[in-house]
Short mmCIF file of C-alpha atoms in Angstrom, two decimals:
data_model
loop_
_atom_site.label_atom_id
_atom_site.label_comp_id
_atom_site.label_asym_id
_atom_site.label_seq_id
_atom_site.Cartn_x
_atom_site.Cartn_y
_atom_site.Cartn_z
CA MET A 19 -13.70 8.76 38.79
CA PRO A 20 -11.58 8.16 35.63
CA GLU A 21 -11.74 10.74 32.87
CA HIS A 22 -14.23 9.75 30.17
CA VAL A 23 -12.86 9.86 26.61
CA ILE A 24 -15.33 9.56 23.71
CA ILE A 25 -13.89 8.79 20.29
CA ILE A 26 -15.92 9.08 17.08
CA GLY A 27 -14.52 6.80 14.39
CA ALA A 28 -12.77 3.44 14.71
CA GLY A 29 -10.07 3.73 12.06
CA PRO A 30 -6.31 3.91 12.67
CA ALA A 31 -6.79 7.17 14.57
CA GLY A 32 -9.85 6.12 16.56
CA TYR A 33 -8.94 2.62 17.69
CA VAL A 34 -5.33 3.60 18.50
CA ALA A 35 -6.66 6.54 20.54
CA ALA A 36 -8.94 4.13 22.41
CA LEU A 37 -6.04 1.83 23.29
CA GLU A 38 -3.82 4.74 24.35
CA ALA A 39 -6.53 6.38 26.48
CA SER A 40 -7.30 3.07 28.21
CA ASP A 41 -3.62 2.48 28.97
CA LEU A 42 -3.49 5.96 30.52
CA GLY A 43 -6.32 5.11 32.88
CA ALA A 44 -9.30 6.72 31.12
CA ARG A 45 -12.75 5.23 30.66
CA VAL A 46 -13.17 4.93 26.90
CA THR A 47 -16.20 4.89 24.60
CA LEU A 48 -15.49 4.21 20.94
CA VAL A 49 -18.26 5.19 18.52
CA GLY A 50 -18.16 3.66 15.06
CA THR A 51 -19.66 1.35 12.52
CA HIS A 52 -18.96 -2.33 11.99
CA ASP A 53 -15.76 -1.69 10.00
CA THR A 54 -13.27 -1.36 12.86
CA GLY A 55 -9.93 -0.44 11.35
CA GLY A 56 -11.44 2.11 8.97
CA THR A 57 -10.48 2.76 5.36
CA CYS A 58 -6.91 1.57 5.95
CA LEU A 59 -7.92 -1.93 6.95
CA HIS A 60 -11.01 -2.45 4.80
CA ARG A 61 -10.47 -0.44 1.59
CA GLY A 62 -6.92 0.89 1.62
CA CYS A 63 -3.59 -0.11 3.12
CA ILE A 64 -4.11 -3.76 3.98
CA PRO A 65 -6.22 -5.06 1.06
CA THR A 66 -4.14 -3.22 -1.55
CA LYS A 67 -0.83 -4.34 -0.05
CA THR A 68 -2.14 -7.91 -0.03
CA LEU A 69 -2.83 -7.57 -3.75
CA ILE A 70 0.59 -6.00 -4.28
CA ALA A 71 2.23 -8.95 -2.52
CA SER A 72 0.45 -11.30 -4.93
CA CYS A 73 1.55 -9.16 -7.88
CA LYS A 74 5.14 -9.30 -6.67
CA VAL A 75 5.06 -13.10 -6.57
CA LEU A 76 3.44 -13.14 -10.02
CA THR A 77 6.12 -10.87 -11.47
CA GLN A 78 8.93 -12.88 -9.90
CA ALA A 79 7.46 -16.14 -11.18
CA ARG A 80 7.33 -14.75 -14.70
CA LYS A 81 11.04 -13.85 -14.40
CA ALA A 82 12.02 -17.23 -12.93
CA GLY A 83 14.35 -17.91 -15.84
CA GLU A 84 16.49 -14.92 -14.88
CA TYR A 85 17.12 -16.61 -11.52
CA GLY A 86 18.06 -19.95 -13.03
CA LEU A 87 14.68 -21.54 -12.34
CA VAL A 88 12.36 -23.47 -14.66
CA LEU A 89 8.59 -23.27 -14.20
CA GLU A 90 6.43 -25.65 -16.19
CA GLY A 91 3.37 -23.97 -17.77
CA SER A 92 2.20 -20.37 -17.60
CA VAL A 93 1.63 -18.32 -14.48
CA ARG A 94 -1.51 -16.20 -14.45
CA PRO A 95 -3.58 -14.29 -11.90
CA ASP A 96 -6.80 -15.76 -10.49
CA TRP A 97 -8.75 -12.63 -9.49
CA GLY A 98 -11.31 -14.56 -7.45
CA ALA A 99 -8.61 -16.36 -5.45
CA LEU A 100 -6.71 -13.09 -4.96
CA ARG A 101 -9.82 -11.44 -3.53
CA GLU A 102 -10.43 -14.40 -1.21
CA ARG A 103 -6.89 -14.11 0.16
CA MET A 104 -7.35 -10.37 0.55
CA ASP A 105 -10.55 -10.91 2.56
CA ARG A 106 -8.84 -13.45 4.82
CA VAL A 107 -6.02 -11.04 5.61
CA VAL A 108 -8.45 -8.21 6.35
CA ASN A 109 -10.67 -10.35 8.57
CA THR A 110 -7.68 -11.62 10.56
CA ASN A 111 -6.65 -8.04 11.29
CA VAL A 112 -10.21 -7.02 12.20
CA ARG A 113 -10.37 -9.81 14.76
CA GLY A 114 -7.00 -8.75 16.15
CA ILE A 115 -8.13 -5.16 16.71
CA GLY A 116 -11.34 -6.38 18.32
CA GLU A 117 -9.35 -8.48 20.78
CA LEU A 118 -7.15 -5.52 21.68
CA LEU A 119 -10.18 -3.32 22.36
CA ARG A 120 -11.85 -5.99 24.49
CA ASN A 121 -8.61 -6.52 26.38
CA ARG A 122 -8.58 -2.79 27.25
CA SER A 123 -12.28 -2.82 28.27
CA VAL A 124 -13.14 -0.23 25.63
CA SER A 125 -16.89 0.30 25.36
CA LEU A 126 -18.00 -0.01 21.72
CA VAL A 127 -21.09 1.90 20.57
CA GLU A 128 -22.18 1.17 17.01
CA GLY A 129 -23.87 3.97 15.13
CA HIS A 130 -23.44 7.44 13.62
CA GLY A 131 -21.94 9.91 16.08
CA ARG A 132 -22.38 13.66 16.03
CA VAL A 133 -21.16 16.40 18.34
CA LEU A 134 -23.18 19.16 19.97
CA ARG A 135 -22.80 21.77 22.65
CA GLY A 136 -24.67 21.01 25.87
CA ASP A 137 -26.58 23.49 28.01
CA ASP A 138 -23.57 23.58 30.33
CA GLY A 139 -21.29 24.61 27.43
CA ARG A 140 -19.51 21.25 27.33
CA THR A 141 -19.01 19.27 24.14
CA ARG A 142 -21.29 16.25 24.02
CA VAL A 143 -21.77 13.29 21.67
CA GLU A 144 -25.02 11.91 20.34
CA VAL A 145 -25.23 8.50 18.63
CA ASP A 146 -28.37 7.95 16.53
CA GLY A 147 -30.36 10.21 18.86
CA GLN A 148 -28.97 8.81 22.11
CA ARG A 149 -26.75 11.14 24.14
CA LEU A 150 -23.64 9.73 25.76
CA GLU A 151 -22.30 10.73 29.13
CA PRO A 152 -20.10 13.85 28.78
CA GLY A 153 -16.36 13.57 28.41
CA ARG A 154 -13.39 14.64 26.36
CA VAL A 155 -14.17 14.12 22.66
CA LEU A 156 -11.82 13.06 19.86
CA LEU A 157 -13.14 13.30 16.31
CA CYS A 158 -11.65 10.64 14.01
CA SER A 159 -14.27 10.39 11.26
CA GLY A 160 -11.77 9.74 8.47
CA SER A 161 -12.10 10.45 4.75
CA ARG A 162 -13.80 9.29 1.58
CA PRO A 163 -12.71 9.25 -2.09
CA ALA A 164 -12.96 12.69 -3.69
CA ILE A 165 -15.15 12.58 -6.80
CA PRO A 166 -15.09 15.41 -9.39
CA PRO A 167 -18.59 16.37 -10.61
CA ALA A 168 -17.85 15.40 -14.24
CA PHE A 169 -17.86 11.68 -13.39
CA PRO A 170 -21.22 9.82 -13.26
CA MET A 171 -20.17 7.15 -10.78
CA ASP A 172 -21.90 3.77 -10.97
CA GLY A 173 -19.32 1.71 -9.07
CA GLU A 174 -18.67 -0.60 -12.01
CA ARG A 175 -17.87 1.06 -15.33
CA ILE A 176 -16.95 4.30 -13.57
CA GLY A 177 -15.83 3.80 -9.98
CA CYS A 178 -13.38 4.91 -7.32
CA SER A 179 -10.49 3.05 -5.73
CA ASP A 180 -12.89 1.50 -3.17
CA ASP A 181 -14.90 -0.07 -6.00
CA VAL A 182 -11.88 -1.81 -7.56
CA LEU A 183 -11.59 -4.14 -4.58
CA GLY A 184 -15.17 -5.30 -5.17
CA TRP A 185 -14.87 -6.03 -8.89
CA GLU A 186 -16.14 -9.50 -9.79
CA SER A 187 -13.75 -9.68 -12.73
CA LEU A 188 -10.89 -7.72 -14.24
CA PRO A 189 -11.45 -5.53 -17.30
CA ARG A 190 -9.35 -5.72 -20.45
CA SER A 191 -8.50 -2.01 -20.15
CA VAL A 192 -8.81 0.76 -17.59
CA VAL A 193 -8.22 4.50 -17.42
CA ILE A 194 -7.11 5.76 -14.01
CA VAL A 195 -7.84 9.43 -13.41
CA GLY A 196 -5.13 10.86 -11.17
CA GLY A 197 -1.40 10.30 -10.85
CA GLY A 198 -0.87 10.36 -7.09
CA VAL A 199 -0.25 7.58 -4.59
CA ILE A 200 -3.54 5.69 -4.91
CA ALA A 201 -3.64 6.00 -8.69
CA SER A 202 -0.04 4.87 -9.14
CA GLU A 203 -0.40 1.86 -6.83
CA PHE A 204 -3.49 0.63 -8.67
CA ALA A 205 -1.79 1.23 -12.03
CA PHE A 206 1.03 -1.16 -11.11
CA ILE A 207 -1.39 -3.70 -9.59
CA LEU A 208 -3.63 -3.85 -12.66
CA ALA A 209 -0.74 -3.78 -15.13
CA ALA A 210 0.81 -6.80 -13.38
CA MET A 211 -2.51 -8.61 -13.93
CA ASP A 212 -2.37 -7.95 -17.69
CA VAL A 213 -4.87 -5.09 -17.73
CA GLU A 214 -4.10 -2.35 -20.25
CA VAL A 215 -3.63 0.76 -18.08
CA THR A 216 -3.76 4.45 -18.99
CA ILE A 217 -3.21 7.20 -16.42
CA VAL A 218 -4.71 10.65 -17.01
CA GLU A 219 -3.18 13.30 -14.77
CA MET A 220 -3.40 17.11 -14.54
CA ALA A 221 0.24 17.45 -13.41
CA ASP A 222 3.21 16.92 -15.70
CA ARG A 223 4.55 13.87 -13.87
CA PRO A 224 3.42 10.91 -11.76
CA LEU A 225 3.58 11.30 -7.97
CA PRO A 226 3.77 15.10 -8.32
CA ALA A 227 4.13 15.61 -4.54
CA GLU A 228 7.39 13.65 -4.51
CA ASP A 229 10.91 14.76 -5.39
CA THR A 230 11.27 15.27 -9.15
CA GLU A 231 13.99 12.60 -9.43
CA VAL A 232 11.61 10.10 -7.83
CA SER A 233 8.92 10.93 -10.38
CA LYS A 234 11.35 10.44 -13.27
CA ILE A 235 12.19 6.91 -12.19
CA ILE A 236 8.55 5.96 -11.63
CA ALA A 237 7.64 7.37 -15.05
CA ARG A 238 10.37 5.18 -16.55
CA GLU A 239 9.12 2.11 -14.67
CA MET A 240 5.56 2.80 -15.85
CA LYS A 241 6.80 2.84 -19.42
CA LYS A 242 8.57 -0.51 -18.90
CA ARG A 243 5.25 -2.02 -17.82
CA ARG A 244 3.37 -0.43 -20.72
CA ILE A 245 1.42 1.87 -18.43
CA ARG A 246 0.47 4.83 -20.59
CA PHE A 247 0.86 8.15 -18.76
CA LEU A 248 -0.92 11.22 -20.16
CA PRO A 249 0.16 14.42 -18.35
CA GLY A 250 -1.47 17.85 -18.33
CA MET A 251 -4.97 16.51 -18.91
CA THR A 252 -8.23 18.13 -17.76
CA ILE A 253 -11.41 16.09 -18.16
CA ASP A 254 -14.69 17.97 -18.65
CA ASP A 255 -16.92 15.27 -20.18
CA VAL A 256 -17.36 11.53 -19.59
CA ARG A 257 -19.40 9.39 -22.01
CA CYS A 258 -20.39 5.73 -21.81
CA ASP A 259 -21.29 3.62 -24.84
CA ASP A 260 -21.27 -0.02 -25.90
CA ASP A 261 -17.50 0.07 -26.46
CA GLY A 262 -16.56 1.45 -23.05
CA VAL A 263 -16.04 4.82 -21.42
CA SER A 264 -14.67 7.89 -23.18
CA LEU A 265 -12.93 10.73 -21.36
CA ARG A 266 -13.03 14.05 -23.20
CA GLY A 267 -11.43 17.46 -22.78
CA ASP A 268 -11.35 20.54 -25.00
CA GLY A 269 -13.98 18.91 -27.20
CA LYS A 270 -11.92 15.82 -28.10
CA GLU A 271 -11.42 12.31 -26.79
CA MET A 272 -8.36 11.98 -24.57
CA ALA A 273 -8.64 8.37 -23.46
CA ARG A 274 -10.98 5.40 -23.71
CA ALA A 275 -11.19 2.10 -21.83
CA GLU A 276 -13.57 -0.60 -20.67
CA ARG A 277 -13.65 0.93 -17.18
CA VAL A 278 -12.57 4.14 -15.44
CA VAL A 279 -11.17 4.44 -11.91
CA VAL A 280 -11.27 7.90 -10.34
CA ALA A 281 -8.37 8.30 -7.90
CA VAL A 282 -7.78 12.02 -7.42
CA GLY A 283 -7.40 12.00 -3.65
CA ARG A 284 -9.61 11.87 -0.59
CA ALA A 285 -11.88 14.32 1.22
CA PRO A 286 -12.49 14.56 5.00
CA VAL A 287 -15.79 13.15 6.29
CA THR A 288 -17.56 15.87 8.26
CA ALA A 289 -21.10 15.98 6.87
CA GLY A 290 -23.95 15.21 9.27
CA MET A 291 -21.77 15.44 12.37
CA GLY A 292 -23.08 18.75 13.69
CA LEU A 293 -19.74 20.49 13.27
CA GLU A 294 -21.29 23.53 11.61
CA HIS A 295 -22.86 24.48 14.95
CA MET A 296 -19.70 24.12 17.01
CA GLY A 297 -17.81 27.20 15.89
CA LEU A 298 -14.93 25.17 14.49
CA SER A 299 -12.35 26.51 12.08
CA MET A 300 -12.68 24.54 8.84
CA GLY A 301 -10.41 24.40 5.77
CA ARG A 302 -11.46 24.78 2.15
CA ARG A 303 -11.79 21.01 1.69
CA GLY A 304 -13.92 20.68 4.81
CA GLU A 305 -11.05 19.58 7.04
CA VAL A 306 -11.09 20.38 10.75
CA MET A 307 -8.27 22.76 11.63
CA VAL A 308 -6.15 21.78 14.65
CA ASP A 309 -2.96 22.86 16.41
CA GLU A 310 0.10 20.68 17.11
CA PHE A 311 -1.72 18.99 20.00
CA MET A 312 -4.77 18.30 17.80
CA ARG A 313 -6.98 20.84 19.61
CA THR A 314 -9.81 22.28 17.52
CA GLY A 315 -10.23 25.51 19.45
CA VAL A 316 -13.48 24.26 21.01
CA GLU A 317 -13.05 23.31 24.65
CA GLY A 318 -12.85 19.55 25.12
CA LEU A 319 -12.96 18.75 21.38
CA TYR A 320 -9.92 17.33 19.56
CA ALA A 321 -9.55 15.86 16.06
CA ALA A 322 -7.07 13.40 14.54
CA GLY A 323 -6.53 11.50 11.31
CA ASP A 324 -7.80 12.20 7.81
CA VAL A 325 -10.53 14.54 9.07
CA THR A 326 -7.76 17.09 9.81
CA GLY A 327 -6.53 16.92 6.20
CA GLN A 328 -2.89 17.17 7.29
CA CYS A 329 -1.38 13.89 6.12
CA MET A 330 -3.83 11.25 5.01
CA LEU A 331 -1.82 8.21 6.02
CA ALA A 332 -2.73 5.59 8.61
CA HIS A 333 0.44 5.95 10.66
CA ALA A 334 0.06 9.73 10.66
CA ALA A 335 -3.50 9.29 11.96
CA SER A 336 -2.29 7.00 14.75
CA ALA A 337 0.49 9.42 15.68
CA GLN A 338 -1.96 12.33 15.82
CA ALA A 339 -4.36 10.28 17.94
CA ARG A 340 -1.72 9.49 20.55
CA VAL A 341 -0.68 13.15 20.73
CA ALA A 342 -4.33 14.19 21.19
CA VAL A 343 -5.06 11.62 23.91
CA ARG A 344 -1.94 12.39 25.90
CA HIS A 345 -2.69 16.11 25.80
CA MET A 346 -6.36 15.81 26.75
CA LEU A 347 -5.42 13.60 29.71
CA GLY A 348 -2.75 16.00 30.91
CA ARG A 349 0.31 13.94 30.03
CA GLU A 350 3.50 15.57 28.85
CA GLY A 351 4.55 14.95 25.28
CA HIS A 352 5.69 16.46 22.00
CA GLY A 353 3.28 17.95 19.51
CA TYR A 354 2.62 16.48 16.08
CA VAL A 355 5.08 17.44 13.30
CA ASN A 356 3.91 16.70 9.77
CA GLU A 357 7.43 16.81 8.27
CA HIS A 358 8.47 13.88 10.49
CA ILE A 359 5.96 11.48 8.89
CA PRO A 360 7.49 8.97 6.45
CA ARG A 361 5.54 8.37 3.23
CA VAL A 362 5.54 5.14 1.21
CA THR A 363 4.02 4.45 -2.19
CA PHE A 364 3.87 0.73 -2.96
CA THR A 365 4.56 0.84 -6.67
CA ASP A 366 7.10 -1.53 -8.21
CA PRO A 367 9.72 -0.46 -7.24
CA GLU A 368 8.58 1.16 -4.01
CA VAL A 369 8.86 4.88 -3.29
CA ALA A 370 9.58 6.22 0.19
CA SER A 371 10.32 9.68 1.52
CA VAL A 372 10.39 11.79 4.64
CA GLY A 373 10.96 15.48 5.28
CA LEU A 374 11.75 18.10 2.64
CA THR A 375 12.24 17.52 -1.07
CA GLU A 376 15.41 18.94 -2.61
CA GLN A 377 13.46 21.87 -4.07
CA GLN A 378 11.77 22.65 -0.74
CA ALA A 379 15.09 22.46 1.10
CA ARG A 380 16.80 24.81 -1.37
CA GLU A 381 13.95 27.31 -1.08
CA ARG A 382 14.27 27.24 2.71
CA TYR A 383 18.04 26.95 3.27
CA GLY A 384 19.76 27.80 -0.03
CA ASP A 385 22.97 25.84 -0.69
CA ILE A 386 22.10 22.51 0.91
CA ARG A 387 24.04 19.23 1.04
CA VAL A 388 22.70 16.45 -1.21
CA GLY A 389 23.99 12.88 -1.31
CA ARG A 390 22.94 10.23 -3.83
CA PHE A 391 23.65 6.57 -4.34
CA ASP A 392 22.22 4.20 -6.98
CA LEU A 393 21.00 0.78 -5.90
CA ARG A 394 22.62 -0.80 -8.95
CA ALA A 395 25.96 -0.04 -7.28
CA LEU A 396 25.19 -2.59 -4.54
CA GLY A 397 26.09 -6.26 -4.73
CA LYS A 398 22.87 -7.13 -2.86
CA ALA A 399 20.76 -5.37 -5.50
CA HIS A 400 22.39 -7.51 -8.19
CA ALA A 401 21.82 -10.67 -6.15
CA LEU A 402 18.14 -9.79 -5.75
CA GLY A 403 17.73 -8.75 -9.38
CA GLU A 404 16.41 -5.38 -8.12
CA LEU A 405 18.58 -2.75 -9.78
CA SER A 406 16.13 0.11 -10.27
CA GLY A 407 16.24 2.97 -7.83
CA PHE A 408 18.40 5.21 -5.70
CA VAL A 409 18.73 6.86 -2.30
CA LYS A 410 18.90 10.64 -1.97
CA LEU A 411 19.63 12.32 1.36
CA ILE A 412 19.37 16.04 2.07
CA ALA A 413 21.24 17.80 4.87
CA HIS A 414 21.50 21.31 6.30
CA PRO A 415 24.43 23.20 4.74
CA THR A 416 26.24 23.93 8.02
CA SER A 417 24.84 21.75 10.81
CA ARG A 418 24.60 18.71 8.50
CA GLN A 419 21.25 17.91 10.15
CA VAL A 420 19.02 15.52 8.22
CA LEU A 421 16.35 17.50 6.35
CA GLY A 422 14.91 14.88 4.02
CA ALA A 423 15.30 11.45 2.47
CA HIS A 424 13.95 10.12 -0.80
CA MET A 425 14.34 6.66 -2.23
CA VAL A 426 13.07 4.40 -4.95
CA GLY A 427 13.73 0.69 -4.94
CA ALA A 428 13.05 -2.69 -3.41
CA HIS A 429 12.07 -2.49 0.27
CA ALA A 430 12.23 1.32 0.27
CA GLY A 431 9.27 1.35 2.65
CA GLU A 432 11.32 -0.52 5.24
CA LEU A 433 14.55 1.42 4.66
CA ILE A 434 12.98 4.87 5.10
CA GLN A 435 12.64 4.38 8.85
CA GLU A 436 16.34 4.98 9.55
CA PRO A 437 16.47 8.51 8.11
CA ALA A 438 12.98 9.19 9.49
CA THR A 439 14.19 8.40 13.01
CA LEU A 440 17.26 10.61 12.61
CA LEU A 441 15.20 13.49 11.21
CA ALA A 442 12.61 13.32 13.99
CA ASN A 443 15.37 13.45 16.60
CA GLY A 444 17.32 16.31 15.03
CA CYS A 445 20.36 14.17 14.22
CA ASP A 446 23.06 14.93 11.67
CA MET A 447 24.48 12.83 8.85
CA GLU A 448 27.50 11.83 10.92
CA MET A 449 25.27 9.43 12.88
CA MET A 450 24.31 7.55 9.74
CA VAL A 451 27.89 7.56 8.48
CA THR A 452 29.43 6.24 11.71
CA ALA A 453 26.81 3.49 12.18
CA VAL A 454 28.17 0.40 10.44
CA HIS A 455 25.64 -1.03 7.98
CA ALA A 456 25.66 -4.78 7.37
CA HIS A 457 26.96 -6.17 4.08
CA PRO A 458 25.50 -7.24 1.76
CA THR A 459 22.25 -5.28 2.29
CA LEU A 460 20.29 -2.59 0.50
CA ALA A 461 20.71 -0.46 3.64
CA GLU A 462 24.30 0.15 2.58
CA ALA A 463 22.90 2.68 0.09
CA LEU A 464 21.86 4.83 3.05
CA GLN A 465 25.36 4.91 4.46
CA GLU A 466 26.84 5.62 1.04
CA ALA A 467 24.38 8.47 0.39
CA ALA A 468 25.08 9.90 3.85
CA GLU A 469 28.81 9.76 3.16
CA ASP A 470 28.15 11.50 -0.15
CA THR A 471 26.54 14.48 1.63
CA LEU A 472 29.87 14.88 3.44
CA GLY A 473 31.99 14.27 0.34
CA GLN A 474 33.21 10.92 1.69
CA ALA A 475 31.48 8.26 -0.43
CA LEU A 476 34.14 5.67 -1.26
CA HIS A 477 32.16 3.65 -3.78
CA LYS A 478 31.53 6.54 -6.19
CA PRO A 479 34.10 7.75 -8.71
CA ARG A 480 34.44 11.54 -8.60
CA ILE A 481 35.14 14.22 -11.17
CA GLN A 482 36.44 17.73 -10.71
CA GLN A 483 33.67 20.25 -11.27
CA GLU A 484 34.06 23.94 -10.46
CA GLY A 485 36.84 23.14 -8.03
CA ARG A 486 34.74 20.59 -6.12
CA HIS A 487 34.55 16.82 -6.11
CA GLU A 488 31.12 15.79 -7.36
CA PRO A 489 29.48 12.33 -7.55
CA ALA A 490 29.73 10.61 -10.91
CA ILE A 491 28.93 7.04 -12.01
CA SER A 492 28.49 4.58 -9.15
CA MET A 493 30.38 1.29 -8.84
CA SER A 494 29.32 -1.92 -7.16
CA VAL A 495 29.77 -2.52 -3.45
CA SER A 496 30.54 -6.24 -3.54
#
């Protein structure tokens, strides 16, 4: 009799786990609601990136003259048409996932799942009062937007990132509370559509989890697009009136706009799932604590994805799910390593990173190797008209092993995979240096930055500094 695997949640952790378990010969039951694909597909990754693609075309069209093109008449966004396109893309992906699950003979059970301990001590699953046949259980319940208590949410004048996608029309102005990934992406989306955008953030810089050099460039790009960034702000009072919404702190108004979007992060979904009776170890945000194989400490119960609070990204959730399934079914495999997960923020330009920041690497290893290369030094960047950004690579001081990569620029989300692959496999910078990178491409910046960590970058003038050759102003690779 095949092992029975029960998965609660059908997002990028849950549905990937179902496919993996089926391919490994298990009998699979997937418990979830109608929104197969989870937050990523319905309210996050896919709909927002569809909007970002439209914004990119809009921005390029407005700069057509710089490319020697003439467009007759003005180019403007049609919010209704943009939302229709977004819905089409989402629905196409939903159908695709459904076909994959049917192809693997995954049993779908719609409803709210909760876990409980059976009389025999085994972990069981109950869906709306109906108990399923026992089996190995994987909890993939996902996350929801985190909402501070000061904000009286109504979904329209004061809403979260989920609500933006359902707006019937665009406001004239918006204040976005938060300066992280979600907040920054929506800031660039709305600014491209001629909305006046203000960001209110507690930290002193946008994308505070990223390398400081990355934040500096994004702050500069925000300024170019007239996105107002207010750092070091704490909101303790929110007031609505006929003129809009006022955000106040220390007894004075800090920002005002027609609408407010709260984007301060996400919180794991664990309420109403019976976890409080299972003896699980829980974190301060309600996340389920797991080890590198996604075990919860309760026999037969694993967790993967946002509910673990480790790295709230869809591809991280899928990676965790595959690790969990392979372990519960007795297959050999590596454990999950959070530092190996690449991160992409789809601002304009894009931000991508993997591994340690420069500060983290210095704290851990001391005198590290750092290589940098500006995109404006590439002929391809000039041809594309995409000059903003850079590549920064971080290596171990003696072994030259890749420790981290950070980049800002066009297609950074695609380019990050090369250093991510090297980092995950324990490779050194020599491998990136010796691999010939095609010309003219933006990927050449990776090779140049890798060469720079070894003091070998040919397309960077150098100056003598404290007896060492150090990078100076970059020149074009043409």
